Short mmCIF file of C-alpha atoms in Angstrom, two decimals:
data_model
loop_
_atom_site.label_atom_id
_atom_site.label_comp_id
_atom_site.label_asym_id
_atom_site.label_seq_id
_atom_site.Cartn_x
_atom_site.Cartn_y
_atom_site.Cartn_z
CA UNK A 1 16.47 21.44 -35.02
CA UNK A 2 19.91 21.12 -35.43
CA UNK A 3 22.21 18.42 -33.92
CA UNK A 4 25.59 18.64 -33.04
CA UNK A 5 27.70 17.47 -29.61
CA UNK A 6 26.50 20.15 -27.43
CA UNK A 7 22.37 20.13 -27.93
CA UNK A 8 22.49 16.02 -27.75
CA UNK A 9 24.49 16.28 -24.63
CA UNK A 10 21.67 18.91 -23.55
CA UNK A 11 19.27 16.34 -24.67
CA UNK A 12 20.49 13.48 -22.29
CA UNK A 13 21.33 15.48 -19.39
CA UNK A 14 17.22 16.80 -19.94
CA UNK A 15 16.74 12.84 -19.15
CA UNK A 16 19.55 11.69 -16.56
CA UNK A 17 21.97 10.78 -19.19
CA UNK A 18 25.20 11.25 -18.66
CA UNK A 19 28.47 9.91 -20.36
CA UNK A 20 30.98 7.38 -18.25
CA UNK A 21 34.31 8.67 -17.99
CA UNK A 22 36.95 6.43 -18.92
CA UNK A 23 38.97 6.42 -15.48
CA UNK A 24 35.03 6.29 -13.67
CA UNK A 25 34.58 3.09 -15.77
CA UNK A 26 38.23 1.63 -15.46
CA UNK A 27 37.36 2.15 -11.06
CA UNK A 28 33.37 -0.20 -12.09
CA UNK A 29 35.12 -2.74 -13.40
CA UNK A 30 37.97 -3.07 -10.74
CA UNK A 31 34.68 -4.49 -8.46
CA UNK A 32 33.79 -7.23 -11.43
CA UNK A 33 36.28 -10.25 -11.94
CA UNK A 34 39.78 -10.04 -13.04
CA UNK A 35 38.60 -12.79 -15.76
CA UNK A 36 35.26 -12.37 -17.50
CA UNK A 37 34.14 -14.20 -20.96
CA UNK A 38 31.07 -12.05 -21.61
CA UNK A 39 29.46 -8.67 -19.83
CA UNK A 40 26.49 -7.14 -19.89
CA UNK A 41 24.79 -3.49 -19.79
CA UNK A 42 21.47 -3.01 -20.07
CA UNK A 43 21.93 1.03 -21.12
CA UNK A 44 24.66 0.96 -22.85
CA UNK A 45 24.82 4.69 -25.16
CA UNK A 46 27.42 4.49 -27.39
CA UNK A 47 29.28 1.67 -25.40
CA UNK A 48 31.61 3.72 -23.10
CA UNK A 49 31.63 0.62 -19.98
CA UNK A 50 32.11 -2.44 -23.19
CA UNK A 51 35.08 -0.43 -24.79
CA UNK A 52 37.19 -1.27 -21.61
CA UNK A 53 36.89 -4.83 -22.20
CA UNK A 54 38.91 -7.19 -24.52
CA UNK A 55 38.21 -7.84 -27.90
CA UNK A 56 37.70 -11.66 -27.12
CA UNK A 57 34.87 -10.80 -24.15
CA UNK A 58 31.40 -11.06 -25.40
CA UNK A 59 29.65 -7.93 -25.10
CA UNK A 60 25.86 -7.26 -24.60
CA UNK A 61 24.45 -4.30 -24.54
CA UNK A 62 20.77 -2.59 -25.02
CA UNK A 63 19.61 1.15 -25.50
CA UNK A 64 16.51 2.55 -26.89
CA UNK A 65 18.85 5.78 -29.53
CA UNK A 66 19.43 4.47 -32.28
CA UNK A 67 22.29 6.23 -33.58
CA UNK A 68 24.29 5.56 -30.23
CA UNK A 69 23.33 1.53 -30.61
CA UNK A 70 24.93 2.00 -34.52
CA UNK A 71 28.22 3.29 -32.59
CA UNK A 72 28.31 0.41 -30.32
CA UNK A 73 27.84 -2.44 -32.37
CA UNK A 74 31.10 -1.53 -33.84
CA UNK A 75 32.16 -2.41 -30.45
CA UNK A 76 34.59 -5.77 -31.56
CA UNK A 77 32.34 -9.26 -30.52
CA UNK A 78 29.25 -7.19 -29.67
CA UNK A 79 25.17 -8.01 -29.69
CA UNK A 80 23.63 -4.30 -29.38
CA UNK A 81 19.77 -4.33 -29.44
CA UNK A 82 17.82 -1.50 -30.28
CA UNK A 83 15.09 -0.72 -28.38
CA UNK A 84 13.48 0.03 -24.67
CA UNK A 85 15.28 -1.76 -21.91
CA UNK A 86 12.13 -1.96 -19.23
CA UNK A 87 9.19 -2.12 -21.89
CA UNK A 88 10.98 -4.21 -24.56
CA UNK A 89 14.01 -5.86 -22.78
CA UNK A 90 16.18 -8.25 -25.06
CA UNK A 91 18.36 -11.27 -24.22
CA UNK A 92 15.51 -12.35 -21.75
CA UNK A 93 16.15 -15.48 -19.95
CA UNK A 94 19.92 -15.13 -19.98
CA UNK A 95 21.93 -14.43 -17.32
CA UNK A 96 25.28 -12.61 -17.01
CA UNK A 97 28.34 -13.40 -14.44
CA UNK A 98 29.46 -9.59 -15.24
CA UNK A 99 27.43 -6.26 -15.45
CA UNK A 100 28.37 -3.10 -15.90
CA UNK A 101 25.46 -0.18 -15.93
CA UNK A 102 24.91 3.63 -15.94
CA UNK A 103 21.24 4.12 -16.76
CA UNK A 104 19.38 7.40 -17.04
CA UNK A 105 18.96 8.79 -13.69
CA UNK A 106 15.03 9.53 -12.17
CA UNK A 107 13.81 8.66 -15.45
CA UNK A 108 10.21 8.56 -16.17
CA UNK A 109 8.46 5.42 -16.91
CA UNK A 110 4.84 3.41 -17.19
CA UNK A 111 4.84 1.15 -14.28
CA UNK A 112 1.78 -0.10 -14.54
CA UNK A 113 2.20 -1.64 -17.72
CA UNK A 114 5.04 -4.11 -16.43
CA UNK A 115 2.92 -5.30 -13.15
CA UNK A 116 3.14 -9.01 -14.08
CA UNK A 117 7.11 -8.83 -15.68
CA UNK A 118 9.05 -11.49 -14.10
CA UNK A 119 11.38 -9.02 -13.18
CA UNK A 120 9.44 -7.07 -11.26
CA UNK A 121 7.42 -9.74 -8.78
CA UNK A 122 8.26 -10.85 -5.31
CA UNK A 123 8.87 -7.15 -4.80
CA UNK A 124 7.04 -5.17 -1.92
CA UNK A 125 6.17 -2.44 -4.97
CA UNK A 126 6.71 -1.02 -8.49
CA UNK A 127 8.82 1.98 -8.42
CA UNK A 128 7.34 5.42 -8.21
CA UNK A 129 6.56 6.42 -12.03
CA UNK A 130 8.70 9.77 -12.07
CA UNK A 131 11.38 7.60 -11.30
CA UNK A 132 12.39 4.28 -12.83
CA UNK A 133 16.24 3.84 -10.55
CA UNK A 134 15.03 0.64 -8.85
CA UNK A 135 12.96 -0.36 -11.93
CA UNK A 136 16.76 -0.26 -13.61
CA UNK A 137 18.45 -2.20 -10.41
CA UNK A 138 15.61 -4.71 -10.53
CA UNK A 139 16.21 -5.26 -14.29
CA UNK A 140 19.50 -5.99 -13.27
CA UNK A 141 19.30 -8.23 -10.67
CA UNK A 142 17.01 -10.17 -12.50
CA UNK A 143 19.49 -10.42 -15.35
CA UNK A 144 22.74 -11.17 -12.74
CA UNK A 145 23.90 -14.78 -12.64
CA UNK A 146 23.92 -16.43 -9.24
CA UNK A 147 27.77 -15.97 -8.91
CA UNK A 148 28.01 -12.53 -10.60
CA UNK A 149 28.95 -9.64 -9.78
CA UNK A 150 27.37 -5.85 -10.84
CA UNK A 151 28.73 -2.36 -10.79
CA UNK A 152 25.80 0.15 -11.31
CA UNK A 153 25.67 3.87 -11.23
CA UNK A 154 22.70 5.42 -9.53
CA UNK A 155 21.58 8.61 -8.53
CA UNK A 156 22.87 9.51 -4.89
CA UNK A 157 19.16 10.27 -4.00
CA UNK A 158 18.74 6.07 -4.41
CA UNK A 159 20.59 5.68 -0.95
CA UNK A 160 18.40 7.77 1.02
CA UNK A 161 14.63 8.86 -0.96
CA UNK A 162 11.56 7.68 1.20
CA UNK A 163 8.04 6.16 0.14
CA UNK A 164 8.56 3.29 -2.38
CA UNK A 165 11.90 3.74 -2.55
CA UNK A 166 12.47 3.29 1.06
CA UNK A 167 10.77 -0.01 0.31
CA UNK A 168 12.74 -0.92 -2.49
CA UNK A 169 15.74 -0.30 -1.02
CA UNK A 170 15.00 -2.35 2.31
CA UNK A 171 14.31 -5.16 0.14
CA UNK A 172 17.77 -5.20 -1.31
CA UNK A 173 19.05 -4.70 1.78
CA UNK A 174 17.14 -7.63 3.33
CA UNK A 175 17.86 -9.96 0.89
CA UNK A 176 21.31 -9.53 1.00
CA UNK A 177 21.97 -8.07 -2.63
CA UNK A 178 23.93 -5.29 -1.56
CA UNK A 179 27.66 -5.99 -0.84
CA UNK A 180 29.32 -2.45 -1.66
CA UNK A 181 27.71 1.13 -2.10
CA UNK A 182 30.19 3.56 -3.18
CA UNK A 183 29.86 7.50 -3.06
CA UNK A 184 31.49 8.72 -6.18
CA UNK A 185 32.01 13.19 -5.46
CA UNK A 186 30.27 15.63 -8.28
CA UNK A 187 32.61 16.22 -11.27
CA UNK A 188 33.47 12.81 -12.43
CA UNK A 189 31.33 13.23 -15.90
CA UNK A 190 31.43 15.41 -18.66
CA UNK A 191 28.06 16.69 -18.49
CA UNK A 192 27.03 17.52 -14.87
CA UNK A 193 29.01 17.62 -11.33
CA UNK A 194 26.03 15.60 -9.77
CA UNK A 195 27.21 13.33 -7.10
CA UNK A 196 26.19 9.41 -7.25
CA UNK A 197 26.61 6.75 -6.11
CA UNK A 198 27.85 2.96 -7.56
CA UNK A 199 26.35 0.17 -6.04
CA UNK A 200 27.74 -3.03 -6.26
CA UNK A 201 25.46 -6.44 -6.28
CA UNK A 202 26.04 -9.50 -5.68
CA UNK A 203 23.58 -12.51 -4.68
CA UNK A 204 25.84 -14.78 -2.73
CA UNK A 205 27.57 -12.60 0.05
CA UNK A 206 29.70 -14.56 2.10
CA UNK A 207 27.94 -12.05 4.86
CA UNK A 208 25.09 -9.52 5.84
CA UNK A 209 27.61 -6.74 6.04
CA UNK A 210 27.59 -3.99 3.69
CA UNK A 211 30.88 -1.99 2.60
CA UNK A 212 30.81 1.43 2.35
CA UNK A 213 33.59 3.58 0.73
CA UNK A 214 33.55 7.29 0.67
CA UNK A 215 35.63 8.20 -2.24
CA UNK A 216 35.11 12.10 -1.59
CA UNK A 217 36.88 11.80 1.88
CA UNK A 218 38.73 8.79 0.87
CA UNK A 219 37.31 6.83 3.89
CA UNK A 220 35.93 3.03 4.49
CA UNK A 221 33.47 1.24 6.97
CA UNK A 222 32.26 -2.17 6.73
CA UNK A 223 28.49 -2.00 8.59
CA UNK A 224 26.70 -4.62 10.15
CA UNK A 225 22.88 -5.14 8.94
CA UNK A 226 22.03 -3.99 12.40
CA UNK A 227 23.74 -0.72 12.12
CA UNK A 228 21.73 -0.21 8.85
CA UNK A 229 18.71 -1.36 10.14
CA UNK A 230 19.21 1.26 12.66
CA UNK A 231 19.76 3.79 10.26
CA UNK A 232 16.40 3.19 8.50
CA UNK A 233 17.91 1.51 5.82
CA UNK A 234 20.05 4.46 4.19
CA UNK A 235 22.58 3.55 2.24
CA UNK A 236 24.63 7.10 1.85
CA UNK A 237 28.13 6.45 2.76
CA UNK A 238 28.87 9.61 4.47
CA UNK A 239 26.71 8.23 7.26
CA UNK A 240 28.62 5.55 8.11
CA UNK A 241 32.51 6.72 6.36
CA UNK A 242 33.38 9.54 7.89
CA UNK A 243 35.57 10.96 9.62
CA UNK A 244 35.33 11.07 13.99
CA UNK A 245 35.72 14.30 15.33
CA UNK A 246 38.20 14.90 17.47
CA UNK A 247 37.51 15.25 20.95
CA UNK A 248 38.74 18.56 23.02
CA UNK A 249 40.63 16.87 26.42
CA UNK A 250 40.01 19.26 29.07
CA UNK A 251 42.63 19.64 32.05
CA UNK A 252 40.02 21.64 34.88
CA UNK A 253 43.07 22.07 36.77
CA UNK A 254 44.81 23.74 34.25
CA UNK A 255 41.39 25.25 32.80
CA UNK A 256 41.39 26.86 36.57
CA UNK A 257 45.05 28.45 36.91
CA UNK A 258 44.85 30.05 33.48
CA UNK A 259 41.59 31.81 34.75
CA UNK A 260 42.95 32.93 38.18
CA UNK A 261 45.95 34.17 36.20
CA UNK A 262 43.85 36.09 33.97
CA UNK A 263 41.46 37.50 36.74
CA UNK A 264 44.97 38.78 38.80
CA UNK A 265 46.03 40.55 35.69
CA UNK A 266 42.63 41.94 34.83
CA UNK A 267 43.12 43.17 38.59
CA UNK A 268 46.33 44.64 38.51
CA UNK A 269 45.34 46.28 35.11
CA UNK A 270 42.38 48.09 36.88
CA UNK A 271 44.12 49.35 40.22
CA UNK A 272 47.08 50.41 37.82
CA UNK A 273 44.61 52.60 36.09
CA UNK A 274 42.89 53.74 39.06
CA UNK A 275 46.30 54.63 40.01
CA UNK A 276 46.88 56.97 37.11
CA UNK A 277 43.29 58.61 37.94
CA UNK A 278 44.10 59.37 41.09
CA UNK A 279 47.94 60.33 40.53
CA UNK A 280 47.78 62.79 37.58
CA UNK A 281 43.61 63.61 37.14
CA UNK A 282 42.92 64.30 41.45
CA UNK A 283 40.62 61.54 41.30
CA UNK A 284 39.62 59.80 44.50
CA UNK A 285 41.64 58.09 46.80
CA UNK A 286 40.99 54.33 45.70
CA UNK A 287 41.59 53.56 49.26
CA UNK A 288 38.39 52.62 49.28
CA UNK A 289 38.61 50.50 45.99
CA UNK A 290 40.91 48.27 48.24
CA UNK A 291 39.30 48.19 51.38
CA UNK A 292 35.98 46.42 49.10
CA UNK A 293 38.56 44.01 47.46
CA UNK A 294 39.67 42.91 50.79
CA UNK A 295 36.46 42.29 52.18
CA UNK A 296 35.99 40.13 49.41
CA UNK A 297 39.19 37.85 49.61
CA UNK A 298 38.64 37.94 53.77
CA UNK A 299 35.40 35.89 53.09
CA UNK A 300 37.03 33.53 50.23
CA UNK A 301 39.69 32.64 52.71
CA UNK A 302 37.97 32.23 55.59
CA UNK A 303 36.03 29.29 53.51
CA UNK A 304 39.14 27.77 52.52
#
């Protein structure tokens, strides 16, 4: 097969790849410290989310194509590693102050053959083999130092998918890991106009609350853990940043005169036509027509 730009793009969208964009990676690491000595990203491609950083932060970074971990390590005061991040991770035991992440979206993975990893205990399950998301986040938060910060790209269906993932996802959200969940709108990378969505962890919150920006509407909300308890846990932003509808105020009074207005010139429409009828086609007298109307407004006004 040939190779060229086009069929290895093909290739990594086939498996939830997809390339940072430089302004998309600029907004990540706006949520890490201004000041960082070294960073971290577990799936790093070619090193898109290290280029942004300094020459004189240490960079760490880990993906399984070879020819995309030969671009990075040309990265200036890089360690690249070559090789599987959730079978074969590397730089085990460390832990990082700054990560920045964008791994493969609903990839496949083997579960079962990490059931005693470190990284994956204390957790209420593994996640669902067709698709490793949490397996990534988990890797991560393993990996995050007790004052640091992450910025990781996920797929938007991470927010709100049921079964394991609900699971998953009320764990974070019970143990206080979550601090910001950001919806990022479809056309922000090269490759596919997928919406995600960048969560931001932290371990130690100052609070239970959970920010939510909605990037698409350009709207905020800061949510209690009650409020997301109450939502079963969903973490899409568009449930809770959005914008309130405005409500109609109805005058009845006024609602009331504009239909009595309408009804007397619906009425004076008719008996002008009956007019007409009875003027220039010898219809019948609408005599009649009147004497029924009457009757009608004798009764009304009697009641009033």
């Amino acid at each position: 097969m040939e190779y060229n730009l086009k069929t290895v793009r093909e290739k990594f969208r086939e498996n939830g790849i997809f390339y940072t964009d430089r302004k998309l990676a600029e907004y990540m690491r706006s949520f890490l410290p201004k000041e960082v000595d070294e960073v971290y990203d577990p799936t790093c491609g070619h090193g898109g989310l290290l280029k942004i950083f300094a020459d004189d932060v240490r960079k760490y970074g880990q993906d399984n194509n070879p020819e995309a971990v030969e671009a990075a390590r040309k990265i200036p005061n890089s360690q690249i590693h070559c090789g599987d991040t959730l079978t074969k991770p590397a730089f085990m035991g460390k832990k990082f102050s700054a990560i920045l992440a964008n791994p493969p979206y609903s990839l496949k993975w083997e579960p079962n053959l990490l059931t005693n990893d470190v990284r994956f205990q204390d957790v209420p399950c593994l996640p669902t083999r067709s698709r490793a998301d949490f397996a990534f986040l988990l890797h991560i938060l393993y990996y995050l130092a007790d004052d640091g910060v992450a910025a990781v790209m996920s797929a938007a269906g991470v927010g709100y998918r049921g079964q394991r993932e609900a699971k998953l996802r009320k764990w974070f959200i019970e143990n206080n890991y979550i601090e910001t969940v950001v919806a990022i709108p479809g056309g922000q990378f090269v490759d596919t106009s997928i919406p995600t969505l960048l969560l931001i962890l932290r371990k130690n919150k100052d609070s239970t609350d959970i920010h939510f920006l909605n990037k698409e509407e350009d709207l905020e909300y800061i949510a209690t853990l009650d409020e997301v308890r109450k939502n079963g846990f969903c973490l899409t932003p568009g449930l809770y940043a959005h914008k309130e509808e405005q409500r109609l105020e109805i005058d009845p009074v006024a609602v009331e005169q504009e239909a009595r207005r309408r009804m007397c010139n619906a009425l004076h429409s008719s008996l002008e036509t009956s007019c007409l009828i009875q003027d220039h086609l010898d219809g019948d007298n609408i005599a009649g027509y009147l004497d029924a109307l009457q009757e009608v407004i004798d009764e009304y006004r009697a009641r009033s």
